[in-house]
Coordinates of C-alpha atoms in Angstrom, one line a residue:
A1 CA 85.7 -29.2 24.3
P2 CA 88.8 -27.7 22.6
C3 CA 91.8 -30.0 21.9
M4 CA 94.2 -29.8 24.8
S5 CA 97.8 -29.1 24.2
A6 CA 100.2 -31.5 25.8
A7 CA 103.9 -32.2 25.5
A8 CA 104.9 -35.7 24.4
A9 CA 106.1 -37.9 27.3
E10 CA 108.1 -41.1 27.3
P11 CA 106.1 -44.3 27.8
A12 CA 106.0 -45.5 31.4
C13 CA 108.1 -48.6 30.5
P14 CA 110.3 -47.8 27.5
G15 CA 111.8 -51.3 27.6
L16 CA 108.6 -52.8 26.5
C17 CA 108.7 -51.3 23.0
R18 CA 108.5 -53.8 20.2
S19 CA 111.9 -52.9 18.9
S20 CA 113.7 -53.8 22.1
I21 CA 112.1 -56.8 23.6
P22 CA 110.9 -59.9 21.7
F23 CA 107.3 -60.8 22.2
S24 CA 108.1 -64.2 23.6
A25 CA 110.3 -62.6 26.3
A26 CA 107.7 -60.0 27.1
A27 CA 104.9 -62.5 27.4
A28 CA 106.9 -64.8 29.6
A29 CA 108.5 -62.3 31.9
P30 CA 106.6 -60.7 34.8
I31 CA 105.8 -57.0 34.6
S32 CA 108.0 -56.3 37.6
A33 CA 111.0 -57.7 35.8
L34 CA 110.4 -55.6 32.7
C35 CA 109.8 -52.3 34.4
P36 CA 112.4 -52.1 37.2
A37 CA 112.1 -49.0 39.3
A38 CA 115.2 -47.0 40.5
G39 CA 116.3 -48.4 43.8
G40 CA 113.9 -51.3 43.6
A41 CA 110.8 -49.1 44.5
Q42 CA 108.1 -47.8 42.2
Q43 CA 106.2 -44.6 42.7
L44 CA 102.5 -45.1 42.1
S45 CA 100.5 -42.5 40.4
V46 CA 96.9 -41.6 41.3
L47 CA 96.4 -39.3 38.3
P48 CA 96.2 -40.8 34.8
S49 CA 98.6 -39.9 32.0
F50 CA 97.2 -42.5 29.6
G51 CA 93.8 -43.4 28.1
F52 CA 91.9 -46.5 27.1
L53 CA 90.3 -47.1 23.7
F54 CA 88.1 -50.2 24.2
D55 CA 86.5 -52.1 21.4
I56 CA 83.1 -53.5 22.3
D57 CA 82.1 -56.6 20.4
G58 CA 84.3 -59.5 21.3
V59 CA 86.0 -57.5 24.1
L60 CA 83.1 -56.4 26.4
V61 CA 80.1 -58.3 24.9
R62 CA 79.3 -61.1 22.5
G63 CA 76.1 -60.0 20.8
K64 CA 73.9 -58.9 23.8
T65 CA 75.7 -61.0 26.3
P66 CA 78.4 -59.4 28.5
I67 CA 81.7 -61.1 28.7
P68 CA 82.2 -61.9 32.4
A69 CA 85.7 -60.4 32.5
A70 CA 84.2 -57.0 31.4
K71 CA 82.3 -56.5 34.6
T72 CA 85.3 -57.2 36.7
A73 CA 87.4 -54.9 34.6
F74 CA 85.0 -52.0 35.0
Q75 CA 84.8 -52.4 38.7
K76 CA 88.5 -51.3 38.6
L77 CA 87.9 -48.5 36.1
V78 CA 84.9 -46.8 37.8
N79 CA 85.1 -45.1 41.2
S80 CA 82.4 -45.0 43.9
Q81 CA 80.9 -41.9 42.2
G82 CA 80.4 -43.8 38.9
Q83 CA 83.2 -41.9 37.2
F84 CA 86.1 -43.4 35.2
V85 CA 89.4 -43.2 37.0
A86 CA 91.2 -42.7 33.6
P87 CA 90.1 -41.4 30.2
V88 CA 88.0 -44.1 28.4
V89 CA 86.5 -44.1 25.0
F90 CA 84.6 -47.1 23.6
V91 CA 85.5 -47.3 19.9
T92 CA 83.2 -49.5 18.0
N93 CA 82.9 -50.2 14.3
A94 CA 79.1 -50.5 14.7
G95 CA 77.3 -48.0 12.6
N96 CA 73.7 -49.0 12.3
C97 CA 72.4 -47.3 15.4
L98 CA 72.6 -43.9 17.1
R99 CA 75.5 -43.3 19.4
Q100 CA 73.1 -42.6 22.2
E101 CA 71.5 -46.0 21.7
K102 CA 74.8 -47.9 21.8
A103 CA 75.8 -46.0 24.9
A104 CA 72.6 -46.9 26.6
Q105 CA 73.0 -50.5 25.7
L106 CA 76.5 -50.5 27.1
S107 CA 75.5 -48.8 30.3
Q108 CA 72.7 -51.2 30.8
L109 CA 74.9 -54.3 30.3
L110 CA 78.0 -53.1 32.2
G111 CA 76.9 -50.1 34.3
V112 CA 79.6 -47.8 32.8
P113 CA 79.4 -44.1 31.9
D114 CA 78.6 -42.9 28.4
Q115 CA 81.7 -42.5 26.3
V116 CA 80.9 -44.3 23.1
M117 CA 82.4 -43.5 19.7
M118 CA 80.7 -45.1 16.7
S119 CA 82.4 -45.8 13.4
H120 CA 80.3 -42.9 11.9
S121 CA 81.2 -40.4 14.6
P122 CA 84.0 -38.7 12.6
L123 CA 81.4 -37.8 9.9
R124 CA 80.6 -34.7 12.1
M125 CA 83.9 -33.3 10.8
F126 CA 82.8 -33.6 7.1
K127 CA 80.8 -30.4 7.1
R128 CA 81.1 -29.8 3.3
Y129 CA 78.7 -32.7 2.8
H130 CA 76.2 -31.8 5.5
D131 CA 74.0 -29.5 3.3
K132 CA 74.0 -31.8 0.2
C133 CA 71.6 -34.5 -0.7
V134 CA 73.3 -37.8 0.4
L135 CA 72.2 -41.4 -0.2
V136 CA 72.6 -43.4 3.0
S137 CA 72.9 -47.2 3.1
G138 CA 72.7 -49.5 6.2
Q139 CA 69.9 -50.4 8.6
G140 CA 68.3 -49.1 11.7
P141 CA 67.3 -45.4 12.2
L142 CA 69.3 -44.2 9.2
L143 CA 67.7 -40.8 8.9
D144 CA 68.0 -40.1 12.7
I145 CA 71.7 -41.1 12.5
A146 CA 72.3 -38.9 9.5
H147 CA 70.5 -35.9 11.1
D148 CA 72.4 -36.4 14.4
L149 CA 75.7 -36.2 12.5
G150 CA 74.7 -33.0 10.8
F151 CA 73.3 -34.1 7.4
C152 CA 70.4 -31.9 6.3
Q153 CA 69.2 -33.8 3.2
P154 CA 69.7 -37.6 3.7
I155 CA 67.7 -40.0 1.5
T156 CA 67.5 -43.8 2.2
I157 CA 67.8 -46.6 -0.3
E158 CA 64.2 -47.5 0.4
T159 CA 63.0 -44.0 -0.5
L160 CA 65.1 -44.0 -3.7
R161 CA 63.6 -47.4 -4.6
E162 CA 60.1 -46.0 -4.1
K163 CA 60.9 -43.1 -6.4
H164 CA 62.4 -45.4 -9.0
P165 CA 60.3 -48.6 -8.9
L166 CA 61.9 -50.1 -12.0
L167 CA 65.4 -50.3 -10.6
D168 CA 65.0 -53.1 -7.9
V169 CA 64.0 -56.3 -9.7
V170 CA 66.0 -59.1 -8.2
D171 CA 63.1 -60.1 -5.9
H172 CA 60.2 -60.9 -8.2
D173 CA 57.7 -60.5 -5.3
R174 CA 58.9 -56.8 -4.9
R175 CA 58.5 -55.9 -8.5
P176 CA 55.8 -53.3 -9.1
N177 CA 52.5 -54.5 -10.5
V178 CA 51.8 -51.2 -12.1
L179 CA 54.5 -49.2 -13.7
V180 CA 54.6 -45.7 -12.3
S181 CA 56.7 -42.8 -13.6
V182 CA 58.1 -40.7 -10.9
D183 CA 59.9 -37.4 -11.5
L184 CA 62.8 -37.2 -9.1
C185 CA 63.6 -33.5 -8.9
F186 CA 66.9 -33.7 -7.0
Q187 CA 70.3 -35.1 -7.6
V188 CA 72.2 -37.4 -5.2
L189 CA 75.5 -35.7 -4.6
S190 CA 77.2 -38.3 -2.4
V191 CA 76.8 -41.7 -0.9
V192 CA 77.3 -42.6 2.8
L193 CA 77.7 -46.2 3.8
F194 CA 76.9 -46.5 7.5
G195 CA 76.9 -50.3 7.8
E196 CA 75.7 -53.6 6.4
P197 CA 72.1 -53.4 4.9
V198 CA 69.4 -56.0 5.1
R199 CA 68.7 -56.4 1.3
W200 CA 72.1 -56.5 -0.2
E201 CA 70.9 -56.9 -3.7
T202 CA 68.8 -53.8 -3.5
N203 CA 71.5 -51.6 -2.0
L204 CA 74.2 -52.8 -4.3
Q205 CA 72.0 -52.2 -7.4
L206 CA 70.8 -48.7 -6.4
I207 CA 74.3 -47.5 -5.2
I208 CA 75.8 -48.7 -8.5
D209 CA 72.9 -46.9 -10.4
V210 CA 73.7 -43.7 -8.5
L211 CA 77.5 -43.9 -9.1
L212 CA 77.1 -44.6 -12.9
T213 CA 74.6 -41.8 -13.5
S214 CA 76.2 -39.0 -11.5
G215 CA 73.4 -39.1 -9.0
Y216 CA 70.4 -39.5 -11.4
P217 CA 69.7 -43.2 -11.1
G218 CA 66.8 -43.1 -13.5
N219 CA 69.1 -42.1 -16.3
P220 CA 71.2 -44.5 -18.5
Y221 CA 74.7 -45.4 -17.4
H222 CA 77.5 -43.2 -18.7
R223 CA 81.0 -44.7 -18.5
E224 CA 82.5 -41.2 -18.6
N225 CA 81.0 -40.5 -15.2
Y226 CA 84.4 -41.0 -13.5
P227 CA 85.5 -40.1 -11.0
H228 CA 82.1 -40.8 -9.6
I229 CA 80.3 -38.8 -6.9
P230 CA 81.9 -39.0 -3.5
V231 CA 81.5 -42.2 -1.4
L232 CA 82.1 -42.1 2.4
A233 CA 82.2 -45.4 4.2
C234 CA 82.1 -46.5 7.8
N235 CA 83.1 -49.8 9.4
M236 CA 85.4 -51.9 7.2
D237 CA 85.2 -55.1 9.3
L238 CA 85.1 -58.1 7.0
M239 CA 83.7 -60.2 9.9
W240 CA 82.6 -59.7 13.5
V241 CA 81.8 -61.9 16.5
A242 CA 78.3 -62.3 18.0
E243 CA 76.8 -65.4 19.8
A244 CA 77.6 -67.8 16.9
Q245 CA 80.6 -70.0 17.2
S246 CA 82.2 -68.5 14.0
P247 CA 82.6 -64.9 12.9
R248 CA 79.7 -63.3 10.8
F249 CA 79.8 -61.2 7.7
G250 CA 80.4 -57.5 8.5
H251 CA 80.1 -54.3 6.5
G252 CA 83.5 -54.9 5.0
T253 CA 82.1 -57.9 3.1
F254 CA 79.3 -55.7 1.7
M255 CA 82.0 -53.2 0.6
V256 CA 84.0 -56.0 -1.1
C257 CA 80.9 -56.9 -3.1
L258 CA 80.3 -53.2 -4.1
E259 CA 83.9 -52.6 -5.1
N260 CA 84.1 -55.7 -7.3
I261 CA 80.7 -55.1 -9.0
Y262 CA 81.7 -51.6 -9.8
K263 CA 85.1 -52.7 -11.2
K264 CA 83.6 -55.5 -13.2
I265 CA 81.1 -53.1 -14.9
T266 CA 83.5 -50.2 -15.4
G267 CA 87.0 -51.6 -15.4
K268 CA 87.9 -48.9 -12.8
D269 CA 88.3 -48.9 -9.1
L270 CA 85.6 -47.5 -6.8
K271 CA 87.1 -44.6 -5.0
Y272 CA 86.4 -43.6 -1.4
E273 CA 86.4 -39.9 -0.3
A274 CA 86.9 -41.2 3.3
L275 CA 87.0 -44.4 5.2
M276 CA 86.0 -44.3 8.8
G277 CA 86.0 -46.8 11.6
K278 CA 89.0 -48.9 12.7
P279 CA 91.7 -49.1 11.4
S280 CA 91.4 -45.7 9.6
K281 CA 93.6 -42.9 10.9
V282 CA 90.7 -40.4 11.1
T283 CA 89.1 -42.7 13.7
Y284 CA 92.1 -42.7 15.9
Q285 CA 92.5 -38.9 15.5
Y286 CA 89.0 -38.4 16.6
A287 CA 89.3 -40.9 19.5
E288 CA 92.5 -39.2 20.7
Y289 CA 90.7 -35.9 20.6
L290 CA 87.9 -37.3 22.8
I291 CA 90.4 -38.7 25.2
R292 CA 92.0 -35.3 25.7
A293 CA 88.7 -33.6 25.9
Q294 CA 87.6 -36.0 28.7
A295 CA 90.9 -35.4 30.6
A296 CA 90.4 -31.7 30.3
E297 CA 86.8 -31.9 31.6
R298 CA 88.0 -33.9 34.6
Q299 CA 90.8 -31.4 35.1
W300 CA 93.5 -34.1 35.1
Q301 CA 96.7 -32.1 34.8
H302 CA 99.1 -34.8 33.5
P303 CA 99.6 -34.9 29.7
I304 CA 98.2 -38.0 28.0
H305 CA 101.3 -39.7 26.7
T306 CA 100.0 -43.2 25.8
L307 CA 96.8 -44.6 24.4
Y308 CA 96.0 -48.3 25.0
A309 CA 93.8 -49.8 22.3
V310 CA 92.2 -53.0 23.6
G311 CA 90.6 -55.1 21.0
D312 CA 90.0 -58.6 19.6
N313 CA 90.8 -58.1 15.9
L314 CA 94.3 -58.1 14.4
M315 CA 93.1 -56.4 11.2
T316 CA 91.2 -53.5 12.8
D317 CA 92.2 -53.0 16.5
V318 CA 95.9 -53.9 16.3
Y319 CA 96.4 -52.6 12.7
G320 CA 94.8 -49.3 13.5
A321 CA 96.7 -48.8 16.8
N322 CA 100.0 -49.5 15.0
L323 CA 99.1 -47.3 12.0
Y324 CA 98.5 -44.5 14.5
N325 CA 102.1 -44.6 15.4
H326 CA 103.3 -44.5 11.8
N327 CA 101.5 -41.2 11.0
S328 CA 102.6 -37.7 11.6
W329 CA 99.3 -35.9 12.4
E330 CA 98.4 -32.9 10.3
H331 CA 94.7 -32.7 11.2
E332 CA 93.6 -29.9 13.5
L333 CA 92.1 -32.4 16.0
A334 CA 95.5 -34.0 16.5
S335 CA 97.7 -31.0 17.0
A336 CA 98.8 -32.5 20.4
A337 CA 98.7 -36.2 19.5
A338 CA 99.7 -38.7 22.2
A339 CA 103.2 -39.9 22.0
H340 CA 102.3 -43.6 21.5
C341 CA 99.4 -46.0 21.0
R342 CA 99.9 -49.6 22.3
S343 CA 97.8 -52.4 21.1
V344 CA 96.4 -55.0 23.6
L345 CA 94.9 -58.1 21.9
V346 CA 92.3 -60.1 23.9
C347 CA 91.4 -63.7 23.2
T348 CA 87.6 -63.5 23.6
G349 CA 86.5 -62.4 20.2
V350 CA 87.7 -62.7 16.6
Y351 CA 91.2 -63.6 17.8
N352 CA 90.7 -66.7 19.9
P353 CA 93.5 -69.3 19.9
H354 CA 91.5 -71.6 22.2
T355 CA 94.7 -72.1 24.2
E356 CA 96.6 -70.4 27.0
V357 CA 98.2 -67.1 26.0
P358 CA 101.1 -68.3 23.7
L359 CA 104.7 -67.7 24.6
D360 CA 105.6 -67.4 20.9
T361 CA 103.2 -64.7 19.9
R362 CA 104.7 -64.1 16.5
A363 CA 103.9 -67.6 15.4
S364 CA 100.4 -67.3 16.8
I365 CA 99.4 -64.3 14.7
A366 CA 100.8 -65.6 11.4
E367 CA 98.4 -64.5 8.6
T368 CA 98.1 -66.2 5.3
V369 CA 95.1 -64.2 4.1
F370 CA 94.7 -60.4 4.5
H371 CA 91.3 -59.6 5.9
G372 CA 91.8 -55.9 5.9
H373 CA 90.2 -53.4 3.5
R374 CA 91.5 -53.1 -0.1
D375 CA 92.9 -49.6 0.5
F376 CA 95.1 -50.7 3.5
R377 CA 98.3 -52.5 2.7
F378 CA 99.2 -55.7 4.5
E379 CA 102.4 -55.1 6.5
P380 CA 103.2 -57.9 9.1
A381 CA 104.5 -55.3 11.6
L382 CA 101.1 -53.5 11.6
V383 CA 99.3 -56.7 12.8
E384 CA 101.8 -57.4 15.6
P385 CA 100.2 -56.6 19.0
D386 CA 102.3 -55.0 21.7
H387 CA 100.6 -57.4 24.2
I388 CA 98.3 -60.5 24.1
V389 CA 96.2 -61.1 27.2
P390 CA 93.3 -63.6 27.9
D391 CA 90.6 -60.9 28.4
V392 CA 89.8 -57.3 29.1
D393 CA 90.2 -57.7 32.9
A394 CA 93.8 -58.9 32.3
A395 CA 94.2 -55.9 29.9
V396 CA 93.3 -53.4 32.6
D397 CA 95.5 -55.1 35.1
L398 CA 98.4 -55.0 32.6
V399 CA 98.0 -51.3 31.8
F400 CA 97.7 -50.3 35.5
Q401 CA 101.0 -52.2 36.1
L402 CA 102.7 -50.7 33.1
E403 CA 101.7 -47.2 34.2
N404 CA 102.3 -47.7 37.9
F405 CA 98.7 -46.5 38.4
A406 CA 96.9 -46.9 41.7
P407 CA 93.7 -44.7 41.6
Y408 CA 92.4 -45.7 45.0

């Protein structure tokens, strides 16, 4: 669907902007006190002029287990016909499965319609790489994912390893018994990192080989091969939350390994042609485009003036939402960008204070170590959420109150 043009509108409750009300006051005061209506009465709206961007892991589910508040929340968001009452996009940094598969999982767990955006979804826009031979790293149905996104000549790490059996030697049991010379007749022209792989040592070795040989991994390293061939990476999460009590390594951890190995060998920084997934701006541009397309399909006439990004991670969900507000969009998908994106932090995932929602939210989010990606600067203001709530159900209630929204 084409991007819909819409005039920027003022947020429903301008007094709630970070610049005007301290977080402690906002957290302590009731919504009715912060958003007074003229004459003491509020006019409720039945048509949405806002959209939701929901994270999945840590907000709606933990691993394969639904978070109880999620089902309650979506009973409020879905009408009797099974349709959303406001534009909704699920924005996950997962990248090791097809979008359709993730959508089916979410529908089965929560009974919600299909509106899933994966970390790799924006790769559809990078058409200049679609007809080139690309090396893909990750796990799951990598070739299916690549083809679904438009890539015509993807090659997996495992296929490259089979073509070059001398390259992967860390695991002695996987070393070839008989040396076979294979003539690889094509050049790898770019690398796409979908998500964390299973055999990190194999992926790290072969990706480095490709970068240091300009796409011919059987050749000797050449230090003059810089800048290296393009690298596109999805999902920068250092850690993520599943059923375990503590966060687990994410694809961002793998990227840290790759970046440091490359720099240790070459003395130069590994460069990314593009970074996708939260908190990158291209992800929010694409999500905003999907929100507008959904509103146009439903024929909702009100312009979308606010996006509410509901997540559990300061360094991805909150940082990305705030970064969205700091950018003037020049991309063709964002020609009618929403006026504002507000971050709503839930306490059921990576961010979990194990206490009641704190009154002094600034103190509760103090960070001594920056867990974001190397190419994103740490700015305290960018990890300051607009709102902190216990769970996603409370987030939906909060947004409905802020927007004076009553769909039923």
